[in-house]
GROMACS .gro file of C-alpha atoms in nm:
model
  497
    1MET     CA    1  12.149   3.446  11.352
    2LYS     CA    2  12.118   3.535  11.686
    3ARG     CA    3  11.913   3.814  11.779
    4CYS     CA    4  12.119   4.032  12.088
    5GLY     CA    5  12.011   4.317  12.263
    6LEU     CA    6  11.834   4.375  12.576
    7LEU     CA    7  11.575   4.114  12.623
    8THR     CA    8  11.560   4.017  12.269
    9LEU     CA    9  11.753   3.699  12.262
   10THR     CA   10  11.569   3.431  12.100
   11THR     CA   11  11.758   3.217  11.810
   12LEU     CA   12  11.713   2.888  11.671
   13TRP     CA   13  11.987   2.684  11.710
   14VAL     CA   14  11.886   2.508  11.361
   15LEU     CA   15  12.062   2.774  11.185
   16ASN     CA   16  12.425   2.742  11.353
   17LEU     CA   17  12.434   2.372  11.539
   18TRP     CA   18  12.315   2.081  11.352
   19THR     CA   19  12.487   1.783  11.544
   20LEU     CA   20  12.373   1.701  11.871
   21THR     CA   21  12.469   1.461  12.145
   22GLY     CA   22  12.193   1.163  12.115
   23CYS     CA   23  11.889   1.145  12.298
   24ALA     CA   24  11.768   0.799  12.403
   25SER     CA   25  11.934   0.609  12.169
   26GLY     CA   26  12.256   0.702  12.237
   27GLY     CA   27  12.336   0.834  11.931
   28THR     CA   28  12.357   1.170  11.766
   29SER     CA   29  12.020   1.388  11.683
   30SER     CA   30  12.047   1.617  11.404
   31GLY     CA   31  11.826   1.910  11.423
   32PRO     CA   32  11.716   2.206  11.606
   33ALA     CA   33  11.778   2.224  11.936
   34GLY     CA   34  11.653   2.564  12.079
   35ALA     CA   35  11.686   2.937  12.115
   36GLY     CA   36  11.935   3.193  12.182
   37ARG     CA   37  11.912   3.177  12.551
   38ALA     CA   38  12.035   2.828  12.513
   39THR     CA   39  12.420   2.806  12.609
   40GLY     CA   40  12.527   2.524  12.401
   41PRO     CA   41  12.371   2.147  12.235
   42GLY     CA   42  12.505   1.980  12.564
   43ALA     CA   43  12.202   2.085  12.809
   44VAL     CA   44  11.971   2.013  12.506
   45ALA     CA   45  12.117   1.646  12.429
   46SER     CA   46  11.993   1.526  12.762
   47SER     CA   47  11.683   1.647  12.700
   48GLY     CA   48  11.560   1.339  12.448
   49GLY     CA   49  11.261   1.154  12.543
   50SER     CA   50  11.226   0.807  12.638
   51ASP     CA   51  11.059   0.748  12.315
   52HIS     CA   52  11.292   0.606  12.049
   53GLN     CA   53  11.014   0.694  11.763
   54ALA     CA   54  10.969   1.052  11.874
   55ALA     CA   55  11.364   1.105  11.809
   56ILE     CA   56  11.327   0.936  11.462
   57ASP     CA   57  11.042   1.135  11.363
   58PHE     CA   58  11.200   1.445  11.542
   59ASP     CA   59  11.507   1.387  11.302
   60ALA     CA   60  11.328   1.315  10.982
   61GLN     CA   61  11.160   1.730  11.038
   62VAL     CA   62  11.509   1.831  11.155
   63ALA     CA   63  11.682   1.672  10.781
   64ALA     CA   64  11.357   1.831  10.597
   65ILE     CA   65  11.431   2.181  10.773
   66LYS     CA   66  11.826   2.157  10.743
   67GLU     CA   67  11.739   2.078  10.314
   68LYS     CA   68  11.545   2.364  10.297
   69THR     CA   69  11.779   2.620  10.483
   70GLY     CA   70  12.064   2.586  10.204
   71ASP     CA   71  12.027   2.908  10.088
   72GLY     CA   72  12.084   3.053  10.442
   73SER     CA   73  11.719   3.166  10.500
   74THR     CA   74  11.471   3.004  10.736
   75ASP     CA   75  11.106   2.988  10.655
   76PHE     CA   76  10.964   2.963  11.028
   77GLY     CA   77  10.660   2.937  10.938
   78ASP     CA   78  10.757   2.567  10.801
   79VAL     CA   79  10.949   2.523  11.124
   80ALA     CA   80  10.629   2.534  11.324
   81ALA     CA   81  10.434   2.320  11.112
   82ARG     CA   82  10.660   2.059  11.130
   83MET     CA   83  10.704   2.075  11.496
   84GLU     CA   84  10.352   2.083  11.549
   85PHE     CA   85  10.364   1.733  11.356
   86VAL     CA   86  10.586   1.611  11.635
   87VAL     CA   87  10.472   1.723  11.918
   88GLN     CA   88  10.096   1.584  11.805
   89LYS     CA   89  10.255   1.256  11.815
   90HIS     CA   90  10.437   1.281  12.088
   91PRO     CA   91  10.375   1.517  12.309
   92ARG     CA   92  10.619   1.453  12.619
   93TYR     CA   93  10.909   1.534  12.316
   94ALA     CA   94  11.068   1.848  12.480
   95LEU     CA   95  11.310   1.949  12.183
   96ALA     CA   96  11.010   1.972  11.959
   97TRP     CA   97  10.826   2.145  12.196
   98TYR     CA   98  11.117   2.383  12.267
   99ASN     CA   99  11.190   2.467  11.886
  100LEU     CA  100  10.797   2.531  11.821
  101GLY     CA  101  10.833   2.771  12.069
  102VAL     CA  102  11.131   2.925  11.883
  103ALA     CA  103  10.922   2.931  11.567
  104TYR     CA  104  10.631   3.070  11.716
  105GLU     CA  105  10.821   3.377  11.842
  106GLU     CA  106  10.977   3.396  11.508
  107THR     CA  107  10.620   3.428  11.350
  108GLY     CA  108  10.487   3.703  11.584
  109ARG     CA  109  10.287   3.476  11.845
  110PRO     CA  110  10.447   3.513  12.176
  111LYS     CA  111  10.137   3.404  12.373
  112GLU     CA  112  10.181   3.042  12.180
  113ALA     CA  113  10.552   3.053  12.213
  114GLU     CA  114  10.561   3.121  12.581
  115GLY     CA  115  10.295   2.808  12.596
  116ALA     CA  116  10.530   2.586  12.396
  117TYR     CA  117  10.840   2.656  12.634
  118SER     CA  118  10.609   2.610  12.930
  119ARG     CA  119  10.560   2.234  12.776
  120ALA     CA  120  10.908   2.174  12.712
  121PHE     CA  121  11.031   2.248  13.095
  122GLU     CA  122  10.751   2.044  13.201
  123ALA     CA  123  10.854   1.786  12.982
  124ASN     CA  124  11.209   1.814  13.079
  125PRO     CA  125  11.290   2.051  13.391
  126SER     CA  126  11.682   2.013  13.282
  127LEU     CA  127  11.578   2.184  12.969
  128ARG     CA  128  11.743   2.521  13.122
  129GLU     CA  129  11.701   2.707  12.768
  130ALA     CA  130  11.292   2.678  12.833
  131GLN     CA  131  11.320   2.819  13.150
  132GLU     CA  132  11.567   3.110  13.042
  133ASN     CA  133  11.354   3.208  12.717
  134LEU     CA  134  11.048   3.218  12.942
  135ALA     CA  135  11.215   3.412  13.187
  136VAL     CA  136  11.316   3.687  12.901
  137MET     CA  137  10.963   3.662  12.773
  138ALA     CA  138  10.816   3.735  13.106
  139MET     CA  139  11.058   4.061  13.109
  140ARG     CA  140  10.904   4.144  12.777
  141ALA     CA  141  10.557   4.165  12.905
  142GLY     CA  142  10.681   4.372  13.209
  143ARG     CA  143  10.695   4.069  13.452
  144ASN     CA  144  11.043   4.160  13.564
  145ALA     CA  145  11.040   4.030  13.909
  146GLU     CA  146  10.891   3.710  13.773
  147ALA     CA  147  11.184   3.667  13.527
  148LEU     CA  148  11.446   3.762  13.767
  149GLN     CA  149  11.334   3.502  14.000
  150MET     CA  150  11.325   3.225  13.762
  151LEU     CA  151  11.680   3.323  13.604
  152ARG     CA  152  11.829   3.355  13.976
  153GLY     CA  153  11.701   3.006  14.059
  154LEU     CA  154  11.809   2.867  13.708
  155VAL     CA  155  12.178   2.987  13.816
  156GLU     CA  156  12.191   2.829  14.160
  157ARG     CA  157  12.087   2.535  14.046
  158ASP     CA  158  12.269   2.493  13.734
  159PRO     CA  159  12.618   2.674  13.756
  160ALA     CA  160  12.664   2.626  13.362
  161ALA     CA  161  12.346   2.806  13.276
  162ALA     CA  162  12.564   3.083  13.098
  163GLN     CA  163  12.276   3.241  12.919
  164ALA     CA  164  12.051   3.313  13.232
  165ARG     CA  165  12.344   3.488  13.395
  166ALA     CA  166  12.388   3.682  13.060
  167VAL     CA  167  12.026   3.829  13.080
  168LEU     CA  168  12.102   3.892  13.457
  169ALA     CA  169  12.419   4.077  13.315
  170MET     CA  170  12.226   4.289  13.114
  171GLN     CA  171  11.938   4.373  13.422
  172ALA     CA  172  12.240   4.480  13.603
  173VAL     CA  173  12.335   4.714  13.320
  174GLY     CA  174  12.010   4.867  13.339
  175GLU     CA  175  12.010   4.907  13.717
  176GLY     CA  176  12.357   5.091  13.688
  177ASP     CA  177  12.518   4.811  13.842
  178LEU     CA  178  12.797   4.769  13.615
  179ASP     CA  179  13.044   4.579  13.817
  180THR     CA  180  12.792   4.291  13.872
  181ALA     CA  181  12.698   4.327  13.527
  182VAL     CA  182  13.090   4.231  13.432
  183ARG     CA  183  13.127   3.948  13.676
  184LEU     CA  184  12.817   3.769  13.537
  185SER     CA  185  12.930   3.818  13.160
  186GLU     CA  186  13.242   3.705  13.254
  187GLU     CA  187  13.125   3.406  13.424
  188ALA     CA  188  12.890   3.326  13.146
  189LEU     CA  189  13.169   3.329  12.897
  190THR     CA  190  13.386   3.064  13.103
  191TYR     CA  191  13.095   2.826  13.061
  192ALA     CA  192  12.988   2.945  12.687
  193PRO     CA  193  13.322   3.124  12.517
  194THR     CA  194  13.092   3.210  12.233
  195ASN     CA  195  12.790   3.326  12.424
  196LEU     CA  196  12.707   3.673  12.210
  197THR     CA  197  12.465   3.800  12.506
  198ALA     CA  198  12.747   3.814  12.729
  199TYR     CA  199  12.970   4.048  12.468
  200CYS     CA  200  12.685   4.275  12.389
  201VAL     CA  201  12.675   4.313  12.798
  202LEU     CA  202  13.076   4.399  12.805
  203ALA     CA  203  13.056   4.638  12.500
  204GLN     CA  204  12.792   4.819  12.634
  205VAL     CA  205  12.924   4.894  12.962
  206ALA     CA  206  13.279   4.991  12.839
  207LEU     CA  207  13.033   5.247  12.672
  208GLU     CA  208  12.899   5.342  12.981
  209GLN     CA  209  13.252   5.394  13.114
  210LYS     CA  210  13.332   5.584  12.822
  211ASP     CA  211  13.629   5.311  12.745
  212LEU     CA  212  13.565   5.355  12.332
  213LEU     CA  213  13.891   5.127  12.274
  214ARG     CA  214  13.775   4.864  12.508
  215ALA     CA  215  13.442   4.892  12.318
  216ARG     CA  216  13.553   4.857  11.990
  217LEU     CA  217  13.784   4.580  12.091
  218VAL     CA  218  13.508   4.357  12.262
  219ALA     CA  219  13.238   4.432  11.996
  220ALA     CA  220  13.520   4.301  11.708
  221GLN     CA  221  13.565   3.995  11.886
  222GLY     CA  222  13.205   3.947  11.894
  223LEU     CA  223  13.162   4.003  11.525
  224LYS     CA  224  13.428   3.703  11.439
  225ILE     CA  225  13.169   3.472  11.613
  226GLU     CA  226  12.894   3.571  11.414
  227LYS     CA  227  12.906   3.909  11.167
  228ASP     CA  228  12.564   3.991  11.198
  229VAL     CA  229  12.473   4.096  11.538
  230ALA     CA  230  12.282   4.407  11.633
  231CYS     CA  231  12.389   4.496  11.946
  232LEU     CA  232  12.733   4.500  11.859
  233HIS     CA  233  12.699   4.698  11.548
  234TYR     CA  234  12.524   4.933  11.795
  235ALA     CA  235  12.818   4.942  12.049
  236LEU     CA  236  13.009   5.004  11.704
  237GLY     CA  237  12.791   5.285  11.609
  238MET     CA  238  12.786   5.463  11.954
  239VAL     CA  239  13.223   5.456  11.912
  240ALA     CA  240  13.169   5.603  11.596
  241SER     CA  241  12.932   5.872  11.734
  242ALA     CA  242  13.165   5.953  12.001
  243GLU     CA  243  13.440   5.997  11.785
  244SER     CA  244  13.228   6.235  11.514
  245ASP     CA  245  13.210   6.008  11.250
  246ARG     CA  246  12.854   6.061  11.163
  247GLY     CA  247  12.913   5.847  10.840
  248GLY     CA  248  13.080   5.543  11.010
  249ALA     CA  249  12.820   5.569  11.285
  250LEU     CA  250  12.520   5.597  11.065
  251ASN     CA  251  12.658   5.275  10.859
  252GLU     CA  252  12.703   5.060  11.200
  253PHE     CA  253  12.351   5.173  11.310
  254GLU     CA  254  12.162   5.061  10.989
  255ARG     CA  255  12.362   4.735  11.006
  256ALA     CA  256  12.197   4.684  11.334
  257VAL     CA  257  11.854   4.779  11.192
  258ALA     CA  258  11.924   4.552  10.927
  259SER     CA  259  12.003   4.250  11.149
  260ASP     CA  260  11.700   4.332  11.428
  261PRO     CA  261  11.451   4.581  11.232
  262LYS     CA  262  11.339   4.612  11.573
  263ARG     CA  263  11.612   4.771  11.722
  264ILE     CA  264  11.459   5.121  11.808
  265ASP     CA  265  11.803   5.291  12.004
  266ALA     CA  266  11.920   5.219  11.657
  267ARG     CA  267  11.679   5.380  11.477
  268PHE     CA  268  11.645   5.687  11.715
  269HIS     CA  269  12.018   5.748  11.601
  270ILE     CA  270  11.991   5.713  11.196
  271ALA     CA  271  11.710   5.928  11.196
  272GLU     CA  272  11.863   6.203  11.428
  273ILE     CA  273  12.168   6.178  11.186
  274SER     CA  274  11.964   6.190  10.869
  275LEU     CA  275  11.812   6.517  11.011
  276GLY     CA  276  12.108   6.633  11.054
  277TYR     CA  277  12.178   6.575  10.631
  278LYS     CA  278  11.820   6.708  10.603
  279ASP     CA  279  11.727   6.357  10.479
  280PHE     CA  280  11.393   6.396  10.606
  281ARG     CA  281  11.263   6.102  10.406
  282LYS     CA  282  11.485   5.855  10.579
  283ALA     CA  283  11.446   6.037  10.930
  284ILE     CA  284  11.051   5.971  10.885
  285ASP     CA  285  11.068   5.648  10.772
  286ASN     CA  286  11.278   5.563  11.114
  287TYR     CA  287  11.061   5.727  11.346
  288ARG     CA  288  10.749   5.554  11.159
  289ALA     CA  289  10.909   5.200  11.211
  290ILE     CA  290  10.966   5.273  11.585
  291VAL     CA  291  10.627   5.423  11.681
  292GLU     CA  292  10.491   5.069  11.502
  293VAL     CA  293  10.736   4.875  11.720
  294ASP     CA  294  10.601   5.126  12.012
  295PRO     CA  295  10.286   5.318  11.974
  296LYS     CA  296  10.335   5.471  12.309
  297ASN     CA  297  10.668   5.612  12.223
  298LEU     CA  298  10.618   6.018  12.309
  299ALA     CA  299  10.974   6.125  12.186
  300ALA     CA  300  10.919   5.937  11.850
  301PHE     CA  301  10.594   6.116  11.771
  302VAL     CA  302  10.748   6.464  11.853
  303ASN     CA  303  11.056   6.395  11.634
  304LEU     CA  304  10.845   6.249  11.358
  305GLY     CA  305  10.671   6.599  11.362
  306VAL     CA  306  10.978   6.781  11.340
  307ALA     CA  307  11.054   6.563  11.050
  308TYR     CA  308  10.746   6.596  10.876
  309LYS     CA  309  10.789   6.992  10.946
  310GLY     CA  310  11.159   6.967  10.791
  311SER     CA  311  11.006   6.828  10.468
  312GLY     CA  312  10.699   7.093  10.427
  313GLN     CA  313  10.462   6.859  10.533
  314PHE     CA  314  10.284   7.079  10.792
  315GLU     CA  315   9.967   6.885  10.841
  316ASP     CA  316  10.113   6.576  10.923
  317ALA     CA  317  10.370   6.739  11.121
  318GLU     CA  318  10.059   6.838  11.302
  319LYS     CA  319   9.906   6.537  11.344
  320ALA     CA  320  10.242   6.369  11.530
  321TYR     CA  321  10.213   6.651  11.737
  322LEU     CA  322   9.901   6.597  11.852
  323ARG     CA  323   9.927   6.228  11.877
  324ALA     CA  324  10.237   6.305  12.110
  325ILE     CA  325  10.020   6.472  12.313
  326GLU     CA  326   9.747   6.209  12.330
  327VAL     CA  327   9.988   5.952  12.433
  328ALA     CA  328  10.147   6.162  12.712
  329GLY     CA  329   9.791   6.150  12.898
  330SER     CA  330   9.829   6.287  13.200
  331GLN     CA  331  10.196   6.301  13.173
  332PRO     CA  332  10.377   6.643  13.083
  333ALA     CA  333  10.470   6.688  12.687
  334PRO     CA  334  10.617   7.034  12.653
  335GLU     CA  335  10.805   6.981  12.365
  336ALA     CA  336  10.487   6.843  12.178
  337HIS     CA  337  10.331   7.189  12.296
  338TYR     CA  338  10.646   7.399  12.184
  339ASN     CA  339  10.669   7.259  11.853
  340LEU     CA  340  10.342   7.261  11.796
  341GLY     CA  341  10.290   7.633  11.889
  342VAL     CA  342  10.578   7.694  11.613
  343LEU     CA  343  10.416   7.553  11.382
  344TYR     CA  344  10.111   7.707  11.423
  345LEU     CA  345  10.294   8.057  11.394
  346ARG     CA  346  10.561   8.002  11.163
  347ASN     CA  347  10.402   7.768  10.894
  348MET     CA  348  10.019   7.768  10.940
  349ARG     CA  349   9.967   8.118  11.061
  350ARG     CA  350   9.689   7.981  11.318
  351LEU     CA  351   9.798   8.283  11.579
  352ASP     CA  352   9.490   8.165  11.828
  353ASP     CA  353   9.626   7.804  11.811
  354ALA     CA  354   9.982   7.936  11.874
  355ARG     CA  355   9.964   8.126  12.153
  356ASP     CA  356   9.720   7.839  12.350
  357GLN     CA  357  10.019   7.573  12.281
  358LEU     CA  358  10.268   7.831  12.382
  359LYS     CA  359  10.068   7.909  12.686
  360ARG     CA  360  10.059   7.532  12.726
  361TYR     CA  361  10.410   7.489  12.684
  362LEU     CA  362  10.495   7.769  13.001
  363GLN     CA  363  10.259   7.590  13.204
  364LEU     CA  364  10.418   7.229  13.180
  365ALA     CA  365  10.766   7.335  13.146
  366GLU     CA  366  11.026   7.308  13.419
  367SER     CA  367  11.160   7.658  13.247
  368SER     CA  368  11.148   7.849  12.993
  369SER     CA  369  11.372   8.071  12.764
  370ASP     CA  370  11.291   8.454  12.645
  371ASP     CA  371  11.196   8.298  12.295
  372VAL     CA  372  10.832   8.176  12.409
  373PHE     CA  373  10.785   8.505  12.550
  374LYS     CA  374  10.909   8.696  12.253
  375MET     CA  375  10.666   8.478  12.018
  376LEU     CA  376  10.393   8.572  12.223
  377GLU     CA  377  10.456   8.871  12.215
  378GLU     CA  378  10.487   8.854  11.808
  379ILE     CA  379  10.153   8.671  11.839
  380ASP     CA  380  10.002   8.982  11.991
  381GLN     CA  381  10.164   9.229  11.762
  382LEU     CA  382  10.022   9.035  11.458
  383LYS     CA  383   9.670   8.988  11.573
  384ALA     CA  384   9.670   9.369  11.645
  385MET     CA  385   9.810   9.417  11.293
  386ALA     CA  386   9.529   9.183  11.158
  387GLU     CA  387   9.270   9.336  11.308
  388GLU     CA  388   9.413   9.721  11.157
  389GLU     CA  389   9.464   9.551  10.812
  390LYS     CA  390   9.090   9.376  10.859
  391ARG     CA  391   8.938   9.694  10.962
  392MET     CA  392   9.105   9.916  10.680
  393GLU     CA  393   8.980   9.635  10.406
  394ALA     CA  394   8.637   9.698  10.537
  395GLU     CA  395   8.695  10.097  10.513
  396MET     CA  396   8.810  10.053  10.155
  397ALA     CA  397   8.558   9.799  10.050
  398ARG     CA  398   8.262  10.070  10.190
  399GLN     CA  399   8.437  10.335  10.012
  400GLU     CA  400   8.423  10.163   9.667
  401GLU     CA  401   8.066  10.075   9.718
  402ILE     CA  402   8.013  10.463   9.754
  403ASP     CA  403   8.206  10.521   9.471
  404ARG     CA  404   8.022  10.267   9.255
  405LYS     CA  405   7.712  10.426   9.343
  406LEU     CA  406   7.827  10.749   9.257
  407ALA     CA  407   7.944  10.631   8.918
  408GLU     CA  408   7.584  10.443   8.857
  409GLU     CA  409   7.394  10.800   8.934
  410GLU     CA  410   7.621  10.988   8.715
  411ALA     CA  411   7.550  10.733   8.448
  412LYS     CA  412   7.215  10.737   8.482
  413LYS     CA  413   7.206  11.140   8.466
  414ALA     CA  414   7.440  11.128   8.158
  415LYS     CA  415   7.213  10.882   7.985
  416ALA     CA  416   6.889  11.089   8.091
  417SER     CA  417   7.080  11.396   7.920
  418GLU     CA  418   7.164  11.242   7.583
  419ALA     CA  419   6.739  11.089   7.599
  420ALA     CA  420   6.633  11.470   7.633
  421ALA     CA  421   6.863  11.646   7.345
  422PRO     CA  422   6.685  11.486   7.062
  423ALA     CA  423   6.364  11.528   7.205
  424GLU     CA  424   6.413  11.915   7.236
  425GLY     CA  425   6.539  11.942   6.905
  426GLU     CA  426   6.233  11.824   6.677
  427GLY     CA  427   5.987  12.070   6.795
  428ALA     CA  428   5.769  12.246   6.567
  429PRO     CA  429   5.818  12.540   6.349
  430PRO     CA  430   5.670  12.901   6.435
  431ALA     CA  431   5.337  12.974   6.313
  432GLU     CA  432   5.285  13.257   6.049
  433GLY     CA  433   5.279  13.616   6.127
  434GLY     CA  434   5.388  13.500   6.449
  435PRO     CA  435   5.756  13.607   6.595
  436GLY     CA  436   6.020  13.565   6.312
  437ALA     CA  437   5.736  13.493   6.025
  438ASP     CA  438   5.813  13.820   5.838
  439ALA     CA  439   5.937  13.675   5.539
  440GLY     CA  440   6.067  14.010   5.401
  441GLY     CA  441   6.266  14.137   5.705
  442ALA     CA  442   6.435  13.801   5.705
  443SER     CA  443   6.526  13.803   5.353
  444GLY     CA  444   6.590  14.176   5.346
  445ALA     CA  445   6.895  14.100   5.626
  446GLU     CA  446   7.002  13.801   5.426
  447ASP     CA  447   6.999  13.961   5.153
  448ASN     CA  448   7.199  14.283   5.263
  449GLN     CA  449   7.491  14.052   5.419
  450GLY     CA  450   7.480  13.854   5.084
  451GLU     CA  451   7.595  13.479   5.033
  452ALA     CA  452   7.886  13.484   5.264
  453SER     CA  453   7.670  13.513   5.577
  454GLU     CA  454   7.550  13.138   5.514
  455PRO     CA  455   7.818  12.926   5.643
  456GLN     CA  456   7.759  13.138   5.996
  457THR     CA  457   7.577  12.973   6.296
  458ASP     CA  458   7.415  13.134   6.572
  459PRO     CA  459   7.597  13.026   6.860
  460GLU     CA  460   7.310  12.962   7.085
  461PRO     CA  461   7.289  12.596   7.152
  462LYS     CA  462   6.960  12.561   7.040
  463ALA     CA  463   6.947  12.718   6.718
  464GLN     CA  464   6.767  12.545   6.432
  465GLU     CA  465   6.860  12.553   6.086
  466PRO     CA  466   6.604  12.773   5.860
  467SER     CA  467   6.275  12.554   5.746
  468LYS     CA  468   6.262  12.456   5.393
  469LYS     CA  469   5.962  12.667   5.323
  470THR     CA  470   6.162  12.991   5.449
  471GLY     CA  471   6.431  12.872   5.211
  472LYS     CA  472   6.209  12.895   4.919
  473LYS     CA  473   6.084  13.203   4.987
  474ARG     CA  474   6.435  13.362   5.016
  475ARG     CA  475   6.492  13.228   4.697
  476LYS     CA  476   6.242  13.388   4.491
  477SER     CA  477   6.323  13.732   4.678
  478ARG     CA  478   6.652  13.675   4.510
  479ASN     CA  479   6.526  13.614   4.176
  480ARG     CA  480   6.261  13.913   4.155
  481LYS     CA  481   6.393  14.190   3.919
  482PRO     CA  482   6.409  14.532   4.116
  483PRO     CA  483   6.140  14.782   4.046
  484ALA     CA  484   6.194  15.011   3.685
  485ALA     CA  485   6.321  15.377   3.840
  486GLU     CA  486   6.068  15.644   3.811
  487PRO     CA  487   6.155  15.964   3.599
  488LEU     CA  488   6.256  16.244   3.827
  489PRO     CA  489   6.024  16.524   3.808
  490ARG     CA  490   6.142  16.800   3.588
  491ALA     CA  491   6.213  17.162   3.700
  492GLU     CA  492   5.843  17.304   3.510
  493ASP     CA  493   5.643  17.024   3.655
  494ALA     CA  494   5.744  17.132   4.015
  495GLY     CA  495   5.650  17.452   3.977
  496PHE     CA  496   6.001  17.608   3.918
  497ASP     CA  497   6.094  17.882   3.656
   0.00000   0.00000   0.00000
């Protein structure tokens, strides 16, 4: 289980090499010997202490570890506990200190690991694997000058220090010195033909030179030595990507991450391919894994925002972009401002914030496209439209209030009219002898019109029906007998002859 890749090389030999040439006893010692920076068991074999009992105790713990790793997995917490037991009894036993350092690294305790490697090197300066691991840990901590000095000194003292050469070769690749990288890697393979770090460097150089066939051949050769090597699967993924085989590339990058979950470069490619497939969930998972390993990774936060936006999680996208700007600090982060501005404009309708972010992008970007200026013009137009719409809404609201008040006034007037109408209809009848009190005249008029006139009504709106008393008089008038006719005067009586 070797972890190959730039500056991540620690491996416990207990996983692969069980039989080592004996120590002080002159026999064989079966057990864990060191980290992946080590080039082979021979160097460790000579590091045994002079304490015969220390070798016996060490062998006993190794046997227990071997029994527990029968299923192929290693409990590094258990390894650490067993090696701690040995070094407590035998503080000058270099192999125990060395493997304790490996166990500490695997359990995420880098400071303790560095201390254990230092104790191993002090106990046995010929244990070059301890110094190689110390150099790589110094590189991880950013102390490159110190690390390179240690490795170069080791190569000068020990031509067989294959792993030191391989690490120096990786450093040469980073500096762009590909010829030196190839030379050091080939020298490392001369002393240690199974050195996987050297294979990784050669594959990387082939990729840099765009020699895809050679990169594939080197990676395939290394994977014959061990099938799960992160850097070699990564190289094959890059070859497939260059050949536009996105499916094959994704498969190789995922195998690289399975071998080394902290392989950031492979995760970037997985996330990028996943975005192309619109698999936003996978992209988000990989970008989040990157920022967990490297909390200051600006590109990962920006791309995480893109993935969140694609999945419709706009608030999370905003947080990712703002985190990218925070991580950038005093350094320019134009892409974060641009993406945040577009998010505010297109998805969150926060026009003022969008304008601020896009203007900030123009300040920081080395060059800009017309799209940004068009978006700024669009923001101005949208703001003007929004203000006009707001004004119209206010006018409509004012008119609605006026209409409401008018309707209320009309309703009040109508209600007052309804209340006044019955009050006028309930007035007292006219007094006797007054206007309209002449029953005879009234009855005579009605008698002349007959009964057919009764259904007719007065066209005046306030006309009243006859009172009951008036009605009785009318009935009496109709029932009265007409007076008897008087006899006409005779002619004699009138004085005629």
